[in-house]
Amino acid sequence: MGKNKIFDEAKKILNENHNLLQLEVQSNISKAKSDDEFSALNAKKRELIFELGKYTNEKKDVKPLIDELKEITKKQEIVLKKIGLTFNDLKEKFNCEKCKDEGVINGEYCVCFKRILSDILLKESGLNKTNLPKFSDVDYSLYSDAYVKNMKIIYDNIENYINNLKNQEKHIVTISGPTGVGKTFLTECIVERAIEQGYYTIYTTSIGLNVNMLKYHTAQVNEKQNIIEPYLTCDLLIIDDLGTEPIYNNVTIEYLYLVISERLKAGLYTFINTNLTPNQIIDVYGERIFSRIANIRDTMLINMNANDIRLGLRK
Ligand SMILES: [Zn+2]
């Protein structure tokens, strides 16, 4: 799904949930109206309200009318009680009292809207998990003492990066290191936080991306856009395990370069996880890709190594 479609889908769900709630209100209103006593009182009420307008214009004392209205309302309450209802049951209901189901408060998305969006984003993210770990779940005791300090620097830097995503000047983060140092866990924390903040985040293994790029390469023109659009429009793209995919001629390297370059042009953010060292990245993907994803000037390059973690932006 493209980014706009995701927001449209969230708005649709917001409206559907609101309308669903009104069905119950509508059936309560019908039930009340079908009661003759209640309806008669309602008619009387309308008359009085009309009179009230006249009295106000003519500057007459409206107190008797207001007292009578209060009386009628009390009678209606009693009638409603008999049929198991209250006045509250007849009022428009909201799933979210904060935004009255508008999804927006003061030009900002409401928490309720973000929650709907998160559910869609998680489904769309490509990570088939419902419970993603959070940064606060990191268990540093899993790392040896010498390793803990550097691990904390890495997690803090990345957490901070995601929290301030829109202000980051480096649009690519490359996390390099052997398996077993927690790259997968870190990746899931990144997805969780980014989605929580309402960013359209896509997770893909490099193998999955490669397969889709091969599809893109061979697809009919009218199908191409659907295949590539999410990769080019999502706020955050995570490519996991770069280097494990087979290299297809005219596809793997060319489209990886295309996706990364287009994302940079659009000011979008990309995370890449890889077991490859920077030198191996040059060997496999060549200088062009290396210069995009592994140079310290434009990339936050993080080297997670079991014995020696170095951080591209360590002071
Ligand atoms: Zn709300």
PDB file of C-alpha atoms and ligand atoms in Angstrom:
ATOM      1  CA  MET A   1       0.000   0.000   0.000  1.00  0.00           C
ATOM      2  CA  GLY A   2       1.223   3.495  -0.765  1.00  0.00           C
ATOM      3  CA  LYS A   3       1.485   5.974   2.082  1.00  0.00           C
ATOM      4  CA  ASN A   4      -1.641   7.967   1.145  1.00  0.00           C
ATOM      5  CA  LYS A   5      -3.676   4.784   0.904  1.00  0.00           C
ATOM      6  CA  ILE A   6      -2.618   3.831   4.424  1.00  0.00           C
ATOM      7  CA  PHE A   7      -3.826   7.157   5.829  1.00  0.00           C
ATOM      8  CA  ASP A   8      -7.078   6.864   3.860  1.00  0.00           C
ATOM      9  CA  GLU A   9      -7.559   3.362   5.196  1.00  0.00           C
ATOM     10  CA  ALA A  10      -7.027   4.585   8.784  1.00  0.00           C
ATOM     11  CA  LYS A  11      -9.591   7.373   8.277  1.00  0.00           C
ATOM     12  CA  LYS A  12     -12.039   4.862   6.836  1.00  0.00           C
ATOM     13  CA  ILE A  13     -11.682   2.623   9.877  1.00  0.00           C
ATOM     14  CA  LEU A  14     -12.081   5.631  12.183  1.00  0.00           C
ATOM     15  CA  ASN A  15     -15.375   6.544  10.465  1.00  0.00           C
ATOM     16  CA  GLU A  16     -16.605   2.963  10.363  1.00  0.00           C
ATOM     17  CA  ASN A  17     -15.951   2.554  14.078  1.00  0.00           C
ATOM     18  CA  HIS A  18     -17.839   5.784  14.746  1.00  0.00           C
ATOM     19  CA  ASN A  19     -20.796   4.764  12.575  1.00  0.00           C
ATOM     20  CA  LEU A  20     -20.915   1.350  14.198  1.00  0.00           C
ATOM     21  CA  LEU A  21     -21.335   3.029  17.558  1.00  0.00           C
ATOM     22  CA  GLN A  22     -24.180   5.183  16.198  1.00  0.00           C
ATOM     23  CA  LEU A  23     -26.154   2.111  15.116  1.00  0.00           C
ATOM     24  CA  GLU A  24     -26.752   1.388  18.770  1.00  0.00           C
ATOM     25  CA  VAL A  25     -27.806   5.034  19.363  1.00  0.00           C
ATOM     26  CA  GLN A  26     -30.149   4.894  16.364  1.00  0.00           C
ATOM     27  CA  SER A  27     -31.836   1.761  17.651  1.00  0.00           C
ATOM     28  CA  ASN A  28     -32.226   3.412  21.097  1.00  0.00           C
ATOM     29  CA  ILE A  29     -33.798   6.483  19.485  1.00  0.00           C
ATOM     30  CA  SER A  30     -36.235   4.315  17.496  1.00  0.00           C
ATOM     31  CA  LYS A  31     -37.161   2.438  20.646  1.00  0.00           C
ATOM     32  CA  ALA A  32     -37.853   5.708  22.521  1.00  0.00           C
ATOM     33  CA  LYS A  33     -39.830   7.224  19.620  1.00  0.00           C
ATOM     34  CA  SER A  34     -42.029   4.157  19.322  1.00  0.00           C
ATOM     35  CA  ASP A  35     -43.198   4.825  22.884  1.00  0.00           C
ATOM     36  CA  ASP A  36     -46.375   6.956  22.601  1.00  0.00           C
ATOM     37  CA  GLU A  37     -45.926   8.751  25.893  1.00  0.00           C
ATOM     38  CA  PHE A  38     -42.354   9.684  25.083  1.00  0.00           C
ATOM     39  CA  SER A  39     -43.338  10.915  21.610  1.00  0.00           C
ATOM     40  CA  ALA A  40     -46.192  13.017  22.980  1.00  0.00           C
ATOM     41  CA  LEU A  41     -43.839  14.612  25.494  1.00  0.00           C
ATOM     42  CA  ASN A  42     -41.356  15.245  22.701  1.00  0.00           C
ATOM     43  CA  ALA A  43     -44.025  17.027  20.637  1.00  0.00           C
ATOM     44  CA  LYS A  44     -44.919  19.173  23.649  1.00  0.00           C
ATOM     45  CA  LYS A  45     -41.223  19.941  24.131  1.00  0.00           C
ATOM     46  CA  ARG A  46     -40.848  21.146  20.527  1.00  0.00           C
ATOM     47  CA  GLU A  47     -43.851  23.425  20.961  1.00  0.00           C
ATOM     48  CA  LEU A  48     -42.383  24.921  24.116  1.00  0.00           C
ATOM     49  CA  ILE A  49     -38.994  25.485  22.485  1.00  0.00           C
ATOM     50  CA  PHE A  50     -40.771  27.321  19.647  1.00  0.00           C
ATOM     51  CA  GLU A  51     -42.643  29.430  22.205  1.00  0.00           C
ATOM     52  CA  LEU A  52     -39.388  30.090  24.015  1.00  0.00           C
ATOM     53  CA  GLY A  53     -37.994  31.694  20.865  1.00  0.00           C
ATOM     54  CA  LYS A  54     -41.029  33.926  20.556  1.00  0.00           C
ATOM     55  CA  TYR A  55     -40.943  34.895  24.256  1.00  0.00           C
ATOM     56  CA  THR A  56     -37.266  35.798  23.972  1.00  0.00           C
ATOM     57  CA  ASN A  57     -37.905  38.029  20.956  1.00  0.00           C
ATOM     58  CA  GLU A  58     -40.832  39.672  22.702  1.00  0.00           C
ATOM     59  CA  LYS A  59     -38.716  40.032  25.851  1.00  0.00           C
ATOM     60  CA  LYS A  60     -41.315  38.158  27.931  1.00  0.00           C
ATOM     61  CA  ASP A  61     -40.407  36.285  31.099  1.00  0.00           C
ATOM     62  CA  VAL A  62     -39.262  32.830  29.941  1.00  0.00           C
ATOM     63  CA  LYS A  63     -38.977  31.269  33.388  1.00  0.00           C
ATOM     64  CA  PRO A  64     -42.381  29.503  33.358  1.00  0.00           C
ATOM     65  CA  LEU A  65     -41.553  27.910  30.001  1.00  0.00           C
ATOM     66  CA  ILE A  66     -38.170  26.743  31.201  1.00  0.00           C
ATOM     67  CA  ASP A  67     -39.729  25.248  34.307  1.00  0.00           C
ATOM     68  CA  GLU A  68     -42.255  23.430  32.165  1.00  0.00           C
ATOM     69  CA  LEU A  69     -39.497  22.111  29.893  1.00  0.00           C
ATOM     70  CA  LYS A  70     -37.654  20.792  32.932  1.00  0.00           C
ATOM     71  CA  GLU A  71     -40.832  19.066  34.086  1.00  0.00           C
ATOM     72  CA  ILE A  72     -41.305  17.400  30.712  1.00  0.00           C
ATOM     73  CA  THR A  73     -37.709  16.264  30.647  1.00  0.00           C
ATOM     74  CA  LYS A  74     -38.172  14.685  34.068  1.00  0.00           C
ATOM     75  CA  LYS A  75     -41.298  12.881  32.841  1.00  0.00           C
ATOM     76  CA  GLN A  76     -39.394  11.661  29.778  1.00  0.00           C
ATOM     77  CA  GLU A  77     -36.633  10.350  32.002  1.00  0.00           C
ATOM     78  CA  ILE A  78     -39.177   8.268  33.863  1.00  0.00           C
ATOM     79  CA  VAL A  79     -40.677   6.957  30.616  1.00  0.00           C
ATOM     80  CA  LEU A  80     -37.232   6.093  29.291  1.00  0.00           C
ATOM     81  CA  LYS A  81     -36.337   4.279  32.482  1.00  0.00           C
ATOM     82  CA  LYS A  82     -39.405   2.082  32.014  1.00  0.00           C
ATOM     83  CA  ILE A  83     -38.081   0.940  28.621  1.00  0.00           C
ATOM     84  CA  GLY A  84     -34.557   0.521  29.958  1.00  0.00           C
ATOM     85  CA  LEU A  85     -32.952   3.695  28.570  1.00  0.00           C
ATOM     86  CA  THR A  86     -31.491   7.020  29.702  1.00  0.00           C
ATOM     87  CA  PHE A  87     -31.078  10.309  27.802  1.00  0.00           C
ATOM     88  CA  ASN A  88     -27.405   9.455  27.417  1.00  0.00           C
ATOM     89  CA  ASP A  89     -28.356   6.420  25.357  1.00  0.00           C
ATOM     90  CA  LEU A  90     -29.950   8.739  22.786  1.00  0.00           C
ATOM     91  CA  LYS A  91     -26.959  11.012  22.309  1.00  0.00           C
ATOM     92  CA  GLU A  92     -24.304  10.652  19.620  1.00  0.00           C
ATOM     93  CA  LYS A  93     -21.505   8.477  20.990  1.00  0.00           C
ATOM     94  CA  PHE A  94     -17.773   8.681  20.466  1.00  0.00           C
ATOM     95  CA  ASN A  95     -15.097   6.034  20.636  1.00  0.00           C
ATOM     96  CA  CYS A  96     -12.729   8.840  21.582  1.00  0.00           C
ATOM     97  CA  GLU A  97     -14.039  11.703  23.698  1.00  0.00           C
ATOM     98  CA  LYS A  98     -10.835  13.684  23.122  1.00  0.00           C
ATOM     99  CA  CYS A  99     -11.289  14.228  19.399  1.00  0.00           C
ATOM    100  CA  LYS A 100     -14.983  13.261  19.078  1.00  0.00           C
ATOM    101  CA  ASP A 101     -13.860  10.665  16.523  1.00  0.00           C
ATOM    102  CA  GLU A 102     -12.425  13.324  14.221  1.00  0.00           C
ATOM    103  CA  GLY A 103      -8.963  11.736  14.561  1.00  0.00           C
ATOM    104  CA  VAL A 104      -7.390  15.178  14.773  1.00  0.00           C
ATOM    105  CA  ILE A 105      -6.961  17.672  17.611  1.00  0.00           C
ATOM    106  CA  ASN A 106      -5.535  21.128  16.889  1.00  0.00           C
ATOM    107  CA  GLY A 107      -4.132  19.968  13.584  1.00  0.00           C
ATOM    108  CA  GLU A 108      -2.347  16.990  15.182  1.00  0.00           C
ATOM    109  CA  TYR A 109      -3.362  13.349  14.849  1.00  0.00           C
ATOM    110  CA  CYS A 110      -5.150  12.119  17.958  1.00  0.00           C
ATOM    111  CA  VAL A 111      -3.850   9.128  19.941  1.00  0.00           C
ATOM    112  CA  CYS A 112      -6.882   7.099  18.791  1.00  0.00           C
ATOM    113  CA  PHE A 113      -6.022   7.735  15.134  1.00  0.00           C
ATOM    114  CA  LYS A 114      -2.383   6.854  15.717  1.00  0.00           C
ATOM    115  CA  ARG A 115      -3.447   3.583  17.293  1.00  0.00           C
ATOM    116  CA  ILE A 116      -5.504   2.637  14.216  1.00  0.00           C
ATOM    117  CA  LEU A 117      -2.629   3.744  12.002  1.00  0.00           C
ATOM    118  CA  SER A 118      -0.142   1.663  14.033  1.00  0.00           C
ATOM    119  CA  ASP A 119      -2.231  -1.470  13.573  1.00  0.00           C
ATOM    120  CA  ILE A 120      -2.283  -0.977   9.815  1.00  0.00           C
ATOM    121  CA  LEU A 121       1.382  -0.011   9.705  1.00  0.00           C
ATOM    122  CA  LEU A 122       2.380  -3.086  11.670  1.00  0.00           C
ATOM    123  CA  LYS A 123       0.409  -5.307   9.308  1.00  0.00           C
ATOM    124  CA  GLU A 124       1.983  -3.537   6.344  1.00  0.00           C
ATOM    125  CA  SER A 125       5.476  -3.478   7.847  1.00  0.00           C
ATOM    126  CA  GLY A 126       6.342  -6.945   6.659  1.00  0.00           C
ATOM    127  CA  LEU A 127       7.297  -8.034  10.168  1.00  0.00           C
ATOM    128  CA  ASN A 128       4.817 -10.776  10.933  1.00  0.00           C
ATOM    129  CA  LYS A 129       4.769 -10.160  14.657  1.00  0.00           C
ATOM    130  CA  THR A 130       2.207  -8.516  16.878  1.00  0.00           C
ATOM    131  CA  ASN A 131       4.419  -7.970  19.906  1.00  0.00           C
ATOM    132  CA  LEU A 132       7.570  -6.171  18.997  1.00  0.00           C
ATOM    133  CA  PRO A 133      10.213  -5.502  21.645  1.00  0.00           C
ATOM    134  CA  LYS A 134      10.776  -1.960  22.892  1.00  0.00           C
ATOM    135  CA  PHE A 135      14.045  -0.153  23.492  1.00  0.00           C
ATOM    136  CA  SER A 136      13.289  -0.398  27.215  1.00  0.00           C
ATOM    137  CA  ASP A 137      13.324  -4.205  26.901  1.00  0.00           C
ATOM    138  CA  VAL A 138      17.023  -4.410  26.044  1.00  0.00           C
ATOM    139  CA  ASP A 139      18.713  -6.807  28.425  1.00  0.00           C
ATOM    140  CA  TYR A 140      22.271  -5.569  28.749  1.00  0.00           C
ATOM    141  CA  SER A 141      23.168  -8.418  31.081  1.00  0.00           C
ATOM    142  CA  LEU A 142      23.314 -10.596  27.975  1.00  0.00           C
ATOM    143  CA  TYR A 143      26.477  -8.797  26.977  1.00  0.00           C
ATOM    144  CA  SER A 144      29.870  -9.155  28.581  1.00  0.00           C
ATOM    145  CA  ASP A 145      30.962  -6.250  30.806  1.00  0.00           C
ATOM    146  CA  ALA A 146      33.371  -4.828  28.272  1.00  0.00           C
ATOM    147  CA  TYR A 147      30.584  -4.835  25.726  1.00  0.00           C
ATOM    148  CA  VAL A 148      27.760  -3.252  27.759  1.00  0.00           C
ATOM    149  CA  LYS A 149      28.978   0.340  27.584  1.00  0.00           C
ATOM    150  CA  ASN A 150      29.273   0.304  23.801  1.00  0.00           C
ATOM    151  CA  MET A 151      25.962  -1.511  23.452  1.00  0.00           C
ATOM    152  CA  LYS A 152      24.276   1.237  25.448  1.00  0.00           C
ATOM    153  CA  ILE A 153      25.847   3.883  23.227  1.00  0.00           C
ATOM    154  CA  ILE A 154      24.522   2.114  20.137  1.00  0.00           C
ATOM    155  CA  TYR A 155      20.992   1.615  21.495  1.00  0.00           C
ATOM    156  CA  ASP A 156      20.821   5.173  22.878  1.00  0.00           C
ATOM    157  CA  ASN A 157      22.022   6.644  19.604  1.00  0.00           C
ATOM    158  CA  ILE A 158      19.557   4.691  17.530  1.00  0.00           C
ATOM    159  CA  GLU A 159      16.655   5.339  19.902  1.00  0.00           C
ATOM    160  CA  ASN A 160      17.495   9.027  19.794  1.00  0.00           C
ATOM    161  CA  TYR A 161      17.770   8.885  16.012  1.00  0.00           C
ATOM    162  CA  ILE A 162      14.276   7.389  15.642  1.00  0.00           C
ATOM    163  CA  ASN A 163      12.782   9.763  18.195  1.00  0.00           C
ATOM    164  CA  ASN A 164      14.090  12.690  16.146  1.00  0.00           C
ATOM    165  CA  LEU A 165      13.796  11.086  12.739  1.00  0.00           C
ATOM    166  CA  LYS A 166      12.555  14.177  10.943  1.00  0.00           C
ATOM    167  CA  ASN A 167      15.594  16.195  12.097  1.00  0.00           C
ATOM    168  CA  GLN A 168      18.259  13.704  11.070  1.00  0.00           C
ATOM    169  CA  GLU A 169      20.724  14.883   8.474  1.00  0.00           C
ATOM    170  CA  LYS A 170      22.122  11.432   7.831  1.00  0.00           C
ATOM    171  CA  HIS A 171      19.348   9.574   6.043  1.00  0.00           C
ATOM    172  CA  ILE A 172      20.945   6.159   6.032  1.00  0.00           C
ATOM    173  CA  VAL A 173      21.938   4.016   8.992  1.00  0.00           C
ATOM    174  CA  THR A 174      24.027   0.966   8.236  1.00  0.00           C
ATOM    175  CA  ILE A 175      24.447  -1.548  11.024  1.00  0.00           C
ATOM    176  CA  SER A 176      27.237  -3.936  10.314  1.00  0.00           C
ATOM    177  CA  GLY A 177      28.279  -6.906  12.414  1.00  0.00           C
ATOM    178  CA  PRO A 178      28.307 -10.689  12.657  1.00  0.00           C
ATOM    179  CA  THR A 179      25.173 -12.680  13.529  1.00  0.00           C
ATOM    180  CA  GLY A 180      24.378 -13.103  17.197  1.00  0.00           C
ATOM    181  CA  VAL A 181      25.131  -9.581  18.365  1.00  0.00           C
ATOM    182  CA  GLY A 182      21.469  -8.568  18.541  1.00  0.00           C
ATOM    183  CA  LYS A 183      20.914  -6.937  15.147  1.00  0.00           C
ATOM    184  CA  THR A 184      17.484  -8.569  14.768  1.00  0.00           C
ATOM    185  CA  PHE A 185      16.369  -7.453  18.214  1.00  0.00           C
ATOM    186  CA  LEU A 186      17.602  -3.938  17.535  1.00  0.00           C
ATOM    187  CA  THR A 187      15.754  -3.928  14.203  1.00  0.00           C
ATOM    188  CA  GLU A 188      12.482  -4.918  15.859  1.00  0.00           C
ATOM    189  CA  CYS A 189      12.918  -2.154  18.456  1.00  0.00           C
ATOM    190  CA  ILE A 190      13.398   0.304  15.587  1.00  0.00           C
ATOM    191  CA  VAL A 191      10.215  -0.858  13.824  1.00  0.00           C
ATOM    192  CA  GLU A 192       8.231  -0.710  17.080  1.00  0.00           C
ATOM    193  CA  ARG A 193       9.322   2.837  17.883  1.00  0.00           C
ATOM    194  CA  ALA A 194       8.928   4.155  14.358  1.00  0.00           C
ATOM    195  CA  ILE A 195       5.397   2.755  14.055  1.00  0.00           C
ATOM    196  CA  GLU A 196       4.518   4.028  17.511  1.00  0.00           C
ATOM    197  CA  GLN A 197       5.477   7.470  16.264  1.00  0.00           C
ATOM    198  CA  GLY A 198       3.248   7.055  13.235  1.00  0.00           C
ATOM    199  CA  TYR A 199       5.938   6.510  10.627  1.00  0.00           C
ATOM    200  CA  TYR A 200       5.125   4.280   7.706  1.00  0.00           C
ATOM    201  CA  THR A 201       7.817   1.678   8.217  1.00  0.00           C
ATOM    202  CA  ILE A 202       8.604  -1.227   5.974  1.00  0.00           C
ATOM    203  CA  TYR A 203      10.752  -4.114   7.007  1.00  0.00           C
ATOM    204  CA  THR A 204      12.126  -6.402   4.342  1.00  0.00           C
ATOM    205  CA  THR A 205      14.894  -8.934   4.178  1.00  0.00           C
ATOM    206  CA  SER A 206      17.305  -8.258   1.353  1.00  0.00           C
ATOM    207  CA  ILE A 207      16.181 -11.577  -0.119  1.00  0.00           C
ATOM    208  CA  GLY A 208      12.545 -10.384  -0.115  1.00  0.00           C
ATOM    209  CA  LEU A 209      13.518  -7.066  -1.643  1.00  0.00           C
ATOM    210  CA  ASN A 210      15.581  -8.839  -4.287  1.00  0.00           C
ATOM    211  CA  VAL A 211      12.670 -11.131  -5.218  1.00  0.00           C
ATOM    212  CA  ASN A 212      10.353  -8.133  -5.530  1.00  0.00           C
ATOM    213  CA  MET A 213      12.863  -6.214  -7.630  1.00  0.00           C
ATOM    214  CA  LEU A 214      13.126  -9.209  -9.954  1.00  0.00           C
ATOM    215  CA  LYS A 215       9.303  -9.154 -10.165  1.00  0.00           C
ATOM    216  CA  TYR A 216       9.453  -5.426 -10.846  1.00  0.00           C
ATOM    217  CA  HIS A 217      12.047  -5.969 -13.569  1.00  0.00           C
ATOM    218  CA  THR A 218       9.880  -8.481 -15.399  1.00  0.00           C
ATOM    219  CA  ALA A 219       6.419  -7.028 -14.608  1.00  0.00           C
ATOM    220  CA  GLN A 220       4.071  -5.356 -17.086  1.00  0.00           C
ATOM    221  CA  VAL A 221       4.362  -1.592 -17.062  1.00  0.00           C
ATOM    222  CA  ASN A 222       0.997  -1.158 -15.348  1.00  0.00           C
ATOM    223  CA  GLU A 223       1.998  -3.489 -12.489  1.00  0.00           C
ATOM    224  CA  LYS A 224       5.410  -1.988 -11.871  1.00  0.00           C
ATOM    225  CA  GLN A 225       4.261   0.954  -9.768  1.00  0.00           C
ATOM    226  CA  ASN A 226       2.438  -1.194  -7.207  1.00  0.00           C
ATOM    227  CA  ILE A 227       5.523  -3.309  -6.647  1.00  0.00           C
ATOM    228  CA  ILE A 228       7.982  -0.512  -6.082  1.00  0.00           C
ATOM    229  CA  GLU A 229       5.818   2.257  -4.605  1.00  0.00           C
ATOM    230  CA  PRO A 230       5.933   1.162  -0.930  1.00  0.00           C
ATOM    231  CA  TYR A 231       9.742   0.994  -1.031  1.00  0.00           C
ATOM    232  CA  LEU A 232       9.958   4.473  -2.511  1.00  0.00           C
ATOM    233  CA  THR A 233       7.339   6.184  -0.343  1.00  0.00           C
ATOM    234  CA  CYS A 234       7.567   4.678   3.152  1.00  0.00           C
ATOM    235  CA  ASP A 235       9.052   6.982   5.786  1.00  0.00           C
ATOM    236  CA  LEU A 236      11.434   4.314   6.962  1.00  0.00           C
ATOM    237  CA  LEU A 237      12.687   1.317   5.019  1.00  0.00           C
ATOM    238  CA  ILE A 238      14.609  -1.409   6.796  1.00  0.00           C
ATOM    239  CA  ILE A 239      16.600  -3.819   4.684  1.00  0.00           C
ATOM    240  CA  ASP A 240      17.674  -6.756   6.808  1.00  0.00           C
ATOM    241  CA  ASP A 241      20.598  -9.064   6.117  1.00  0.00           C
ATOM    242  CA  LEU A 242      22.046  -7.310   3.122  1.00  0.00           C
ATOM    243  CA  GLY A 243      24.508  -9.659   1.472  1.00  0.00           C
ATOM    244  CA  THR A 244      22.512 -12.872   1.891  1.00  0.00           C
ATOM    245  CA  GLU A 245      20.611 -12.435  -1.377  1.00  0.00           C
ATOM    246  CA  PRO A 246      21.757 -13.892  -4.687  1.00  0.00           C
ATOM    247  CA  ILE A 247      23.061 -11.258  -7.099  1.00  0.00           C
ATOM    248  CA  TYR A 248      20.946 -11.185 -10.280  1.00  0.00           C
ATOM    249  CA  ASN A 249      22.483  -9.421 -13.227  1.00  0.00           C
ATOM    250  CA  ASN A 250      20.906  -6.050 -14.010  1.00  0.00           C
ATOM    251  CA  VAL A 251      18.596  -6.393 -11.006  1.00  0.00           C
ATOM    252  CA  THR A 252      20.025  -6.756  -7.514  1.00  0.00           C
ATOM    253  CA  ILE A 253      22.619  -3.998  -7.507  1.00  0.00           C
ATOM    254  CA  GLU A 254      20.848  -1.715  -9.994  1.00  0.00           C
ATOM    255  CA  TYR A 255      17.531  -1.634  -8.138  1.00  0.00           C
ATOM    256  CA  LEU A 256      19.128  -1.458  -4.714  1.00  0.00           C
ATOM    257  CA  TYR A 257      20.926   1.623  -5.955  1.00  0.00           C
ATOM    258  CA  LEU A 258      17.723   2.995  -7.450  1.00  0.00           C
ATOM    259  CA  VAL A 259      15.704   2.480  -4.255  1.00  0.00           C
ATOM    260  CA  ILE A 260      18.378   4.010  -2.049  1.00  0.00           C
ATOM    261  CA  SER A 261      19.013   6.967  -4.361  1.00  0.00           C
ATOM    262  CA  GLU A 262      15.322   7.746  -4.815  1.00  0.00           C
ATOM    263  CA  ARG A 263      14.787   7.607  -1.071  1.00  0.00           C
ATOM    264  CA  LEU A 264      17.689   9.970  -0.486  1.00  0.00           C
ATOM    265  CA  LYS A 265      16.298  12.370  -3.079  1.00  0.00           C
ATOM    266  CA  ALA A 266      12.898  12.274  -1.361  1.00  0.00           C
ATOM    267  CA  GLY A 267      14.486  12.863   2.054  1.00  0.00           C
ATOM    268  CA  LEU A 268      13.333   9.473   3.393  1.00  0.00           C
ATOM    269  CA  TYR A 269      15.172   7.250   5.834  1.00  0.00           C
ATOM    270  CA  THR A 270      16.709   3.838   5.317  1.00  0.00           C
ATOM    271  CA  PHE A 271      18.218   1.313   7.712  1.00  0.00           C
ATOM    272  CA  ILE A 272      20.429  -1.437   6.429  1.00  0.00           C
ATOM    273  CA  ASN A 273      21.601  -4.423   8.441  1.00  0.00           C
ATOM    274  CA  THR A 274      24.418  -6.483   7.137  1.00  0.00           C
ATOM    275  CA  ASN A 275      26.962  -9.104   8.101  1.00  0.00           C
ATOM    276  CA  LEU A 276      29.299  -7.588   5.559  1.00  0.00           C
ATOM    277  CA  THR A 277      32.153  -5.319   6.518  1.00  0.00           C
ATOM    278  CA  PRO A 278      32.510  -2.036   4.599  1.00  0.00           C
ATOM    279  CA  ASN A 279      35.269  -3.608   2.501  1.00  0.00           C
ATOM    280  CA  GLN A 280      33.044  -6.538   1.621  1.00  0.00           C
ATOM    281  CA  ILE A 281      30.275  -4.096   0.651  1.00  0.00           C
ATOM    282  CA  ILE A 282      32.609  -2.553  -1.920  1.00  0.00           C
ATOM    283  CA  ASP A 283      33.568  -5.997  -3.193  1.00  0.00           C
ATOM    284  CA  VAL A 284      29.975  -7.217  -3.606  1.00  0.00           C
ATOM    285  CA  TYR A 285      28.080  -4.057  -4.551  1.00  0.00           C
ATOM    286  CA  GLY A 286      30.752  -1.774  -5.925  1.00  0.00           C
ATOM    287  CA  GLU A 287      31.775   1.797  -5.180  1.00  0.00           C
ATOM    288  CA  ARG A 288      28.468   3.418  -6.125  1.00  0.00           C
ATOM    289  CA  ILE A 289      26.444   1.590  -3.502  1.00  0.00           C
ATOM    290  CA  PHE A 290      29.270   1.750  -1.011  1.00  0.00           C
ATOM    291  CA  SER A 291      29.362   5.508  -1.330  1.00  0.00           C
ATOM    292  CA  ARG A 292      25.648   5.615  -0.525  1.00  0.00           C
ATOM    293  CA  ILE A 293      25.411   3.190   2.362  1.00  0.00           C
ATOM    294  CA  ALA A 294      28.821   2.930   3.941  1.00  0.00           C
ATOM    295  CA  ASN A 295      30.568   6.255   3.959  1.00  0.00           C
ATOM    296  CA  ILE A 296      30.742   7.995   7.298  1.00  0.00           C
ATOM    297  CA  ARG A 297      30.030  11.420   5.793  1.00  0.00           C
ATOM    298  CA  ASP A 298      26.420  10.676   4.739  1.00  0.00           C
ATOM    299  CA  THR A 299      25.695   7.533   6.694  1.00  0.00           C
ATOM    300  CA  MET A 300      25.477   6.684  10.338  1.00  0.00           C
ATOM    301  CA  LEU A 301      27.694   3.662  10.218  1.00  0.00           C
ATOM    302  CA  ILE A 302      27.448   1.365  13.191  1.00  0.00           C
ATOM    303  CA  ASN A 303      29.802  -1.498  13.627  1.00  0.00           C
ATOM    304  CA  MET A 304      28.421  -4.043  16.070  1.00  0.00           C
ATOM    305  CA  ASN A 305      31.204  -6.449  16.728  1.00  0.00           C
ATOM    306  CA  ALA A 306      31.160  -9.029  19.479  1.00  0.00           C
ATOM    307  CA  ASN A 307      34.576  -7.999  20.747  1.00  0.00           C
ATOM    308  CA  ASP A 308      34.867  -4.471  19.575  1.00  0.00           C
ATOM    309  CA  ILE A 309      31.897  -2.277  18.852  1.00  0.00           C
ATOM    310  CA  ARG A 310      32.700   0.928  17.104  1.00  0.00           C
ATOM    311  CA  LEU A 311      30.222   3.580  16.359  1.00  0.00           C
ATOM    312  CA  GLY A 312      30.524   5.774  13.298  1.00  0.00           C
ATOM    313  CA  LEU A 313      29.671   8.883  15.218  1.00  0.00           C
ATOM    314  CA  ARG A 314      31.459   8.159  18.467  1.00  0.00           C
ATOM    315  CA  LYS A 315      33.071  11.314  19.809  1.00  0.00           C
TER     316      LYS A 315
HETATM  317 ZN    ZN B   1      -9.252  10.628  19.307  1.00  0.00          ZN
END
